[in-house]
Short mmCIF file of C-alpha atoms in Angstrom, two decimals:
data_model
loop_
_atom_site.label_atom_id
_atom_site.label_comp_id
_atom_site.label_asym_id
_atom_site.label_seq_id
_atom_site.Cartn_x
_atom_site.Cartn_y
_atom_site.Cartn_z
CA MET A 382 -10.75 15.27 50.40
CA THR A 383 -14.10 15.70 52.13
CA GLU A 384 -16.66 18.19 50.84
CA ASP A 385 -19.73 19.23 52.82
CA SER A 386 -22.00 20.58 50.09
CA GLY A 387 -24.41 22.19 52.58
CA LYS A 388 -21.81 24.63 53.80
CA LYS A 389 -19.38 24.18 50.87
CA LEU A 390 -16.71 23.04 53.28
CA THR A 391 -13.59 21.41 51.84
CA MET A 392 -11.53 19.41 54.33
CA VAL A 393 -8.27 17.45 54.11
CA THR A 394 -6.31 15.68 56.87
CA CYS A 395 -2.66 14.63 56.53
CA SER A 396 0.11 13.40 58.79
CA ALA A 397 3.83 14.17 58.64
CA PRO A 398 6.91 12.76 60.35
CA VAL A 399 9.61 13.94 62.69
CA ASN A 400 13.18 13.88 61.36
CA ILE A 401 16.38 13.66 63.39
CA ALA A 402 19.50 15.17 61.87
CA VAL A 403 22.74 13.21 61.86
CA ILE A 404 24.60 16.12 60.24
CA LYS A 405 23.20 19.13 62.07
CA TYR A 406 21.66 22.36 60.81
CA TRP A 407 22.61 25.27 63.08
CA GLY A 408 22.77 28.83 61.83
CA LYS A 409 21.06 30.86 59.14
CA ARG A 410 22.52 33.18 56.53
CA ASP A 411 19.06 34.67 55.91
CA GLU A 412 16.63 34.86 58.84
CA GLU A 413 13.54 35.70 56.80
CA LEU A 414 13.86 33.05 54.08
CA ILE A 415 15.46 30.58 56.53
CA LEU A 416 18.55 29.83 54.47
CA PRO A 417 21.18 27.77 56.33
CA ILE A 418 24.93 28.33 56.61
CA ASN A 419 25.53 24.61 55.92
CA SER A 420 23.85 21.57 54.39
CA SER A 421 22.43 18.88 56.70
CA LEU A 422 21.23 15.28 56.61
CA SER A 423 18.55 13.50 58.62
CA VAL A 424 16.64 10.28 59.12
CA THR A 425 12.84 10.51 58.89
CA LEU A 426 11.26 8.60 61.79
CA HIS A 427 8.22 6.36 61.41
CA GLN A 428 4.82 8.00 61.85
CA ASP A 429 3.44 5.00 63.73
CA GLN A 430 5.44 6.34 66.68
CA LEU A 431 5.98 10.08 66.09
CA LYS A 432 3.87 12.33 63.89
CA THR A 433 1.92 15.53 63.53
CA THR A 434 -1.65 15.29 62.19
CA THR A 435 -3.21 18.35 60.60
CA THR A 436 -6.68 19.06 59.25
CA VAL A 437 -7.28 22.06 56.98
CA ALA A 438 -10.84 23.17 56.21
CA CYS A 439 -11.73 25.81 53.64
CA SER A 440 -15.13 27.51 53.37
CA ARG A 441 -16.69 30.73 52.12
CA SER A 442 -18.50 30.97 55.49
CA PHE A 443 -15.19 31.40 57.40
CA GLN A 444 -14.59 34.99 58.43
CA GLU A 445 -10.83 34.71 58.97
CA ASP A 446 -7.90 32.27 58.92
CA ARG A 447 -7.61 30.46 62.27
CA ILE A 448 -5.29 27.82 63.76
CA TRP A 449 -5.48 25.46 66.75
CA LEU A 450 -2.36 23.61 67.97
CA ASN A 451 -2.75 20.73 70.42
CA GLY A 452 -6.22 21.93 71.47
CA LYS A 453 -5.38 25.63 71.92
CA GLU A 454 -6.06 28.45 69.48
CA GLU A 455 -2.84 30.19 68.45
CA ASP A 456 -1.99 33.46 66.69
CA ILE A 457 -2.35 32.94 62.93
CA THR A 458 -0.49 36.22 62.25
CA GLN A 459 2.79 34.64 63.38
CA PRO A 460 5.21 35.57 60.53
CA ARG A 461 6.36 32.03 59.68
CA LEU A 462 2.79 30.72 59.49
CA GLN A 463 1.93 33.66 57.26
CA SER A 464 4.91 32.91 54.99
CA CYS A 465 3.68 29.35 54.40
CA LEU A 466 0.04 30.38 53.85
CA ARG A 467 1.01 33.20 51.52
CA GLU A 468 3.36 31.02 49.47
CA ILE A 469 0.89 28.14 49.03
CA ARG A 470 -1.83 30.59 47.97
CA ARG A 471 0.59 32.23 45.53
CA LEU A 472 1.47 28.87 43.99
CA ALA A 473 -2.22 27.95 43.74
CA ARG A 474 -3.02 31.25 41.97
CA LYS A 475 -0.09 30.65 39.64
CA ARG A 476 -1.44 27.19 38.73
CA ARG A 477 -4.85 28.71 38.07
CA SER A 478 -3.42 31.45 35.84
CA ASP A 479 -1.38 28.79 34.02
CA GLY A 480 -4.70 27.11 33.19
CA GLU A 481 -4.31 24.00 35.34
CA ALA A 482 -7.74 22.34 35.28
CA ASP A 483 -7.73 20.68 38.70
CA VAL A 484 -7.22 23.80 40.82
CA ASP A 485 -10.22 24.61 43.06
CA THR A 486 -10.52 28.23 41.93
CA ALA A 487 -13.32 29.16 44.34
CA GLY A 488 -11.32 28.05 47.38
CA LEU A 489 -8.44 30.43 46.73
CA SER A 490 -10.35 33.42 48.09
CA HIS A 491 -11.78 31.49 51.06
CA LYS A 492 -10.35 31.54 54.57
CA VAL A 493 -8.93 28.38 56.15
CA HIS A 494 -9.24 26.77 59.57
CA ILE A 495 -6.25 24.67 60.61
CA CYS A 496 -6.12 22.16 63.46
CA SER A 497 -2.92 20.32 64.32
CA VAL A 498 -1.94 17.80 67.00
CA ASN A 499 1.34 16.07 67.86
CA ASN A 500 1.46 12.62 69.41
CA PHE A 501 4.66 13.60 71.29
CA PRO A 502 5.79 16.52 73.52
CA THR A 503 5.96 19.85 71.67
CA ALA A 504 9.18 21.93 71.78
CA ALA A 505 11.11 19.46 73.94
CA GLY A 506 13.86 18.90 71.39
CA LEU A 507 11.84 16.29 69.48
CA ALA A 508 11.63 18.19 66.18
CA SER A 509 8.00 19.19 66.68
CA SER A 510 8.26 22.32 64.52
CA ALA A 511 9.72 20.28 61.62
CA ALA A 512 6.82 17.82 61.62
CA GLY A 513 4.32 20.63 62.25
CA TYR A 514 5.29 22.87 59.34
CA ALA A 515 5.82 19.93 56.97
CA CYS A 516 2.31 18.75 57.79
CA LEU A 517 0.81 22.25 57.46
CA VAL A 518 2.35 22.82 54.02
CA TYR A 519 1.53 19.33 52.75
CA THR A 520 -2.11 19.59 53.88
CA LEU A 521 -2.56 23.12 52.50
CA SER A 522 -1.10 21.96 49.18
CA ARG A 523 -3.69 19.18 48.98
CA VAL A 524 -6.57 21.56 49.76
CA MET A 525 -5.42 24.12 47.19
CA GLY A 526 -4.25 21.80 44.44
CA VAL A 527 -0.57 22.75 44.62
CA GLU A 528 2.09 20.29 43.46
CA GLY A 529 5.84 20.42 42.92
CA GLU A 530 8.74 21.38 45.18
CA LEU A 531 7.07 21.88 48.57
CA SER A 532 10.23 21.59 50.69
CA VAL A 533 11.10 25.18 49.69
CA VAL A 534 7.77 26.31 51.18
CA SER A 535 7.96 24.30 54.41
CA ARG A 536 11.53 25.57 54.92
CA GLN A 537 10.06 29.05 55.36
CA GLY A 538 8.10 27.81 58.37
CA SER A 539 10.91 25.89 60.07
CA GLY A 540 14.23 25.13 58.40
CA SER A 541 14.33 21.44 59.27
CA ALA A 542 10.69 21.03 58.14
CA CYS A 543 11.95 20.78 54.56
CA ARG A 544 13.58 17.45 55.46
CA SER A 545 10.26 16.09 56.83
CA MET A 546 8.75 16.36 53.32
CA TYR A 547 10.44 13.06 52.42
CA GLY A 548 10.83 9.64 54.00
CA GLY A 549 14.03 7.72 54.69
CA PHE A 550 17.37 9.53 54.52
CA VAL A 551 17.11 13.16 53.45
CA GLN A 552 19.60 15.93 52.77
CA TRP A 553 18.85 19.65 52.93
CA ILE A 554 21.08 21.25 50.29
CA MET A 555 22.03 24.70 51.60
CA GLY A 556 21.95 26.32 48.15
CA GLN A 557 23.74 29.47 46.98
CA GLN A 558 21.04 31.74 45.55
CA GLY A 559 19.86 34.81 47.42
CA ASP A 560 16.19 33.98 46.78
CA GLY A 561 16.55 30.51 48.32
CA LYS A 562 15.09 28.62 45.36
CA ASP A 563 18.00 26.17 45.39
CA SER A 564 17.87 25.60 49.19
CA LEU A 565 15.77 22.45 49.25
CA ALA A 566 15.45 18.90 50.50
CA GLN A 567 16.29 15.81 48.51
CA GLN A 568 15.84 12.15 49.37
CA VAL A 569 19.19 10.32 49.58
CA GLU A 570 17.65 6.86 50.09
CA PRO A 571 14.06 5.71 50.84
CA GLU A 572 13.03 4.29 54.23
CA THR A 573 13.19 0.73 52.80
CA HIS A 574 16.92 1.09 52.03
CA TRP A 575 18.28 0.07 55.45
CA PRO A 576 15.64 -2.10 57.19
CA GLU A 577 18.00 -3.20 60.00
CA LEU A 578 18.54 0.38 61.22
CA ARG A 579 16.60 1.10 64.40
CA VAL A 580 16.06 4.26 66.43
CA LEU A 581 15.53 4.69 70.17
CA VAL A 582 14.44 8.09 71.49
CA LEU A 583 15.43 8.41 75.15
CA VAL A 584 13.12 11.09 76.53
CA VAL A 585 15.03 12.78 79.31
CA SER A 586 12.69 15.72 79.67
CA ALA A 587 9.36 16.50 78.08
CA GLU A 588 9.53 20.15 79.12
CA ARG A 589 10.10 23.15 76.85
CA LYS A 590 13.75 23.96 76.31
CA PRO A 591 15.10 27.11 78.02
CA VAL A 592 16.61 28.59 74.83
CA GLY A 593 14.60 28.11 71.63
CA SER A 594 16.38 27.04 68.45
CA THR A 595 15.69 30.29 66.59
CA SER A 596 17.22 32.62 69.18
CA GLY A 597 20.01 30.14 70.00
CA MET A 598 21.05 29.91 66.36
CA GLN A 599 21.09 33.65 65.91
CA THR A 600 23.38 34.15 68.92
CA SER A 601 25.70 31.37 67.69
CA VAL A 602 26.00 32.94 64.23
CA GLU A 603 26.82 36.31 65.82
CA THR A 604 29.34 35.11 68.40
CA SER A 605 30.81 31.64 67.65
CA SER A 606 33.95 31.45 65.51
CA LEU A 607 33.78 27.64 65.85
CA LEU A 608 30.39 27.68 64.08
CA LYS A 609 31.88 29.45 61.05
CA HIS A 610 34.77 26.97 60.94
CA ARG A 611 32.27 24.09 61.18
CA ALA A 612 30.10 25.39 58.31
CA ASP A 613 33.00 26.25 56.00
CA SER A 614 35.58 23.56 56.73
CA VAL A 615 33.95 20.55 58.43
CA VAL A 616 30.40 19.97 57.19
CA PRO A 617 31.03 19.78 53.40
CA ALA A 618 33.33 16.75 53.77
CA ARG A 619 31.10 15.19 56.45
CA MET A 620 28.06 15.42 54.17
CA LYS A 621 29.90 13.46 51.44
CA GLU A 622 31.08 10.83 53.94
CA MET A 623 27.62 10.50 55.49
CA ILE A 624 25.87 10.11 52.13
CA GLU A 625 28.38 7.41 51.21
CA ALA A 626 27.88 5.65 54.58
CA VAL A 627 24.09 5.65 54.01
CA HIS A 628 24.41 4.35 50.43
CA LYS A 629 26.70 1.53 51.62
CA ARG A 630 24.76 0.87 54.83
CA ASP A 631 28.10 1.21 56.65
CA PHE A 632 26.95 1.44 60.28
CA THR A 633 30.38 2.11 61.79
CA ALA A 634 31.00 5.13 59.55
CA PHE A 635 27.38 6.33 59.96
CA ALA A 636 27.54 6.00 63.77
CA GLU A 637 30.90 7.70 64.26
CA LEU A 638 30.03 10.63 62.00
CA THR A 639 26.68 10.99 63.80
CA MET A 640 28.30 11.19 67.25
CA LYS A 641 31.11 13.50 66.15
CA ASP A 642 28.67 15.86 64.49
CA SER A 643 26.38 15.94 67.52
CA ASN A 644 29.35 16.68 69.76
CA GLN A 645 30.55 19.47 67.49
CA PHE A 646 27.10 21.04 67.32
CA HIS A 647 26.98 21.17 71.14
CA ALA A 648 30.55 22.49 71.18
CA THR A 649 29.38 25.42 69.02
CA CYS A 650 26.58 26.00 71.56
CA LEU A 651 29.23 26.15 74.28
CA ASP A 652 31.35 28.45 72.07
CA THR A 653 28.36 30.80 71.72
CA TYR A 654 28.52 33.84 73.99
CA PRO A 655 26.82 33.66 76.43
CA PRO A 656 27.02 29.85 76.13
CA ILE A 657 23.94 27.69 75.49
CA PHE A 658 23.50 24.42 77.38
CA TYR A 659 21.06 21.99 75.81
CA LEU A 660 22.56 18.85 77.33
CA ASN A 661 22.04 18.10 81.01
CA ASP A 662 23.59 15.60 83.43
CA VAL A 663 21.43 12.75 82.14
CA SER A 664 22.42 13.54 78.52
CA ARG A 665 26.09 13.39 79.44
CA ARG A 666 25.59 10.09 81.26
CA VAL A 667 23.97 8.66 78.11
CA ILE A 668 27.00 9.76 76.07
CA ASN A 669 29.26 8.02 78.57
CA LEU A 670 27.10 4.90 78.55
CA VAL A 671 27.25 4.60 74.75
CA HIS A 672 31.04 4.98 74.62
CA ARG A 673 31.54 2.42 77.41
CA TYR A 674 29.16 -0.02 75.72
CA ASN A 675 30.99 0.31 72.39
CA ARG A 676 34.39 0.04 74.06
CA HIS A 677 33.36 -3.19 75.78
CA TYR A 678 32.59 -4.77 72.40
CA ARG A 679 35.55 -3.09 70.67
CA GLU A 680 33.21 -1.95 67.91
CA THR A 681 30.74 0.85 67.31
CA LYS A 682 27.39 -0.83 67.90
CA VAL A 683 25.42 2.19 69.07
CA ALA A 684 25.44 5.92 68.27
CA TYR A 685 23.86 8.93 69.99
CA THR A 686 22.80 12.29 68.68
CA PHE A 687 21.22 15.26 70.48
CA ASP A 688 19.32 18.14 68.92
CA ALA A 689 18.60 21.43 70.73
CA GLY A 690 17.45 19.65 73.89
CA PRO A 691 18.52 16.97 76.39
CA ASN A 692 16.77 13.97 74.75
CA ALA A 693 19.08 11.37 73.26
CA VAL A 694 18.33 9.73 69.92
CA ILE A 695 20.09 6.40 69.63
CA TYR A 696 20.84 4.71 66.29
CA THR A 697 21.71 1.03 66.28
CA LEU A 698 21.06 -2.14 64.28
CA GLN A 699 18.18 -4.52 64.92
CA GLN A 700 20.38 -7.22 66.50
CA ASN A 701 21.56 -4.83 69.26
CA VAL A 702 18.20 -3.32 70.24
CA GLU A 703 17.15 -5.82 72.92
CA GLU A 704 20.43 -5.69 74.79
CA PHE A 705 20.85 -1.93 74.59
CA VAL A 706 17.29 -1.25 75.81
CA GLN A 707 18.06 -3.56 78.76
CA VAL A 708 21.28 -1.59 79.38
CA VAL A 709 19.29 1.66 79.48
CA LYS A 710 16.73 0.10 81.84
CA HIS A 711 19.53 -1.13 84.11
CA PHE A 712 21.44 2.14 84.36
CA PHE A 713 18.37 4.41 84.26
CA PRO A 714 15.82 2.27 86.11
CA PRO A 715 12.22 3.46 85.76
CA GLU A 716 10.79 4.42 89.15
CA THR A 717 7.34 2.83 88.85
CA ASN A 718 6.16 2.99 85.24
CA GLY A 719 7.81 -0.23 84.07
CA GLU A 720 4.92 -0.87 81.70
CA GLN A 721 4.94 2.60 80.14
CA PHE A 722 8.75 2.92 80.04
CA LEU A 723 9.02 1.47 76.53
CA LYS A 724 6.69 2.81 73.84
CA GLY A 725 6.51 2.07 70.13
CA LEU A 726 7.94 -1.01 68.41
CA PRO A 727 8.05 -3.97 70.83
CA VAL A 728 11.39 -5.03 72.28
CA ALA A 729 11.74 -8.40 74.00
CA PRO A 730 13.34 -8.38 77.46
CA THR A 731 16.76 -9.95 77.85
CA THR A 732 19.34 -10.41 80.61
CA LEU A 733 22.68 -8.62 80.79
CA SER A 734 25.96 -10.37 81.56
CA GLU A 735 27.73 -9.31 84.75
CA GLU A 736 30.77 -8.69 82.58
CA LEU A 737 28.90 -6.06 80.54
CA LYS A 738 27.47 -4.36 83.64
CA GLN A 739 30.94 -4.18 85.20
CA ALA A 740 32.51 -2.91 81.97
CA ILE A 741 30.04 -0.04 81.87
CA GLY A 742 30.52 0.46 85.61
CA MET A 743 28.16 3.39 86.20
CA GLU A 744 25.91 4.02 89.20
CA PRO A 745 22.26 3.52 88.22
CA MET A 746 20.27 6.77 88.11
CA VAL A 747 16.58 6.38 88.97
CA LYS A 748 14.13 8.59 87.02
CA GLY A 749 16.92 9.84 84.71
CA ILE A 750 14.95 8.79 81.63
CA CYS A 751 11.17 9.24 81.53
CA TYR A 752 10.55 6.72 78.74
CA ILE A 753 11.97 5.22 75.52
CA ILE A 754 10.30 5.43 72.11
CA SER A 755 11.34 2.50 69.94
CA THR A 756 11.05 3.29 66.22
CA LYS A 757 12.72 3.11 62.79
CA ALA A 758 13.01 5.06 59.54
CA GLY A 759 9.66 5.81 57.92
CA PRO A 760 7.85 7.45 54.98
CA GLY A 761 7.15 11.11 54.27
CA PRO A 762 3.81 12.96 54.66
CA ARG A 763 0.61 11.19 53.67
CA VAL A 764 -3.09 11.89 53.29
CA VAL A 765 -5.33 10.40 55.99
CA GLU A 766 -8.24 8.93 54.00
CA ASP A 767 -10.65 8.13 56.85
CA PRO A 768 -13.07 11.09 57.33
CA SER A 769 -13.57 10.13 60.99
CA GLU A 770 -9.91 11.11 61.56
CA HIS A 771 -10.59 14.79 60.72
CA LEU A 772 -9.68 17.04 63.65
CA LEU A 773 -12.28 19.64 62.64
CA GLY A 774 -16.04 19.08 62.68
CA SER A 775 -18.54 19.98 59.94
CA ASP A 776 -18.79 23.46 61.53
CA GLY A 777 -15.06 23.99 60.87
CA LEU A 778 -14.23 24.05 64.59
CA PRO A 779 -12.07 21.54 66.50
CA LYS A 780 -13.79 18.35 67.60
CA GLU A 781 -13.81 18.02 71.37
CA SER A 782 -11.14 15.32 71.44
CA ALA A 783 -8.75 17.33 69.23
#
């Protein structure tokens, strides 16, 4: 925590990860508290590749709460932002009234300036709101001396943000209570549990999705009978099976459940009236590619999952990464940006057998995939200790580069 005694400015910077669900969350039973109709489970991705960074500054000289996202000032009165701010301040006041010594009592009445940046496209189906709200809540909690169960607070910003409060493999327990106090995230296994598991994000489109998750979910809850069947009759058993597959590091079970659940989620989008289409032609070609690749080897070596957008997230084991990246490059050849096509963890080039190419047997599609992010499971939110990394200057306003 940085303090500028001249202006009595308190500043903290933190980073938080993206998570990708393998058992999907889709549908709320309470819109305001963001309580889901089913439990879900995700993998937290490594922040070296995908993260949100947030700086919160607090000062008596600030006239009002303000927020900047990716260089642009946004409306701080947005209800979900207000929910998170209000709840953290309430918890901080409660700690003070309980006589907790380390609470910065002066700061509770001060306004905050918030600056947040993503190192990946916002709102393109890459879980930007999950990382964003997790980072906001974590950073605010550090500024205001709040500890304890923060996933309940971040959930009120974006449902899946509660899962980004932990690293590794995380479940969001749907809970039963009306007040939502038992609807929280819990780590199933840490990021060190399954070191061979690797993740490839195939970025099909970095544009904003046509139907946002919030409105899409609401329409599905109102119109899809398949969604109700999924929540009541399918997900509870799948959650148990998935947790067991993670504990045992059983890739075949993990992969097949992941693909089936992704497919059923998109089936509920199609069952929504009017239907919602998040997948596009490239997404469907990726699905085909994965099934043909697995069929060639007569085993499940690779799995796909898609959130509310066309980008594919591929799960596989370390020993398959080089070949599968080469398969993607072959069937979705980059037009010119060969160097920038693969970002993140390095992957050595390899050659494909003619037999494999023929077994997959698809026409290559130039420009289908913009780029690949190569990553793995990673830790939860963390404090950024280096003061030079603050996104706000000593005047409490965004630095030029932020």
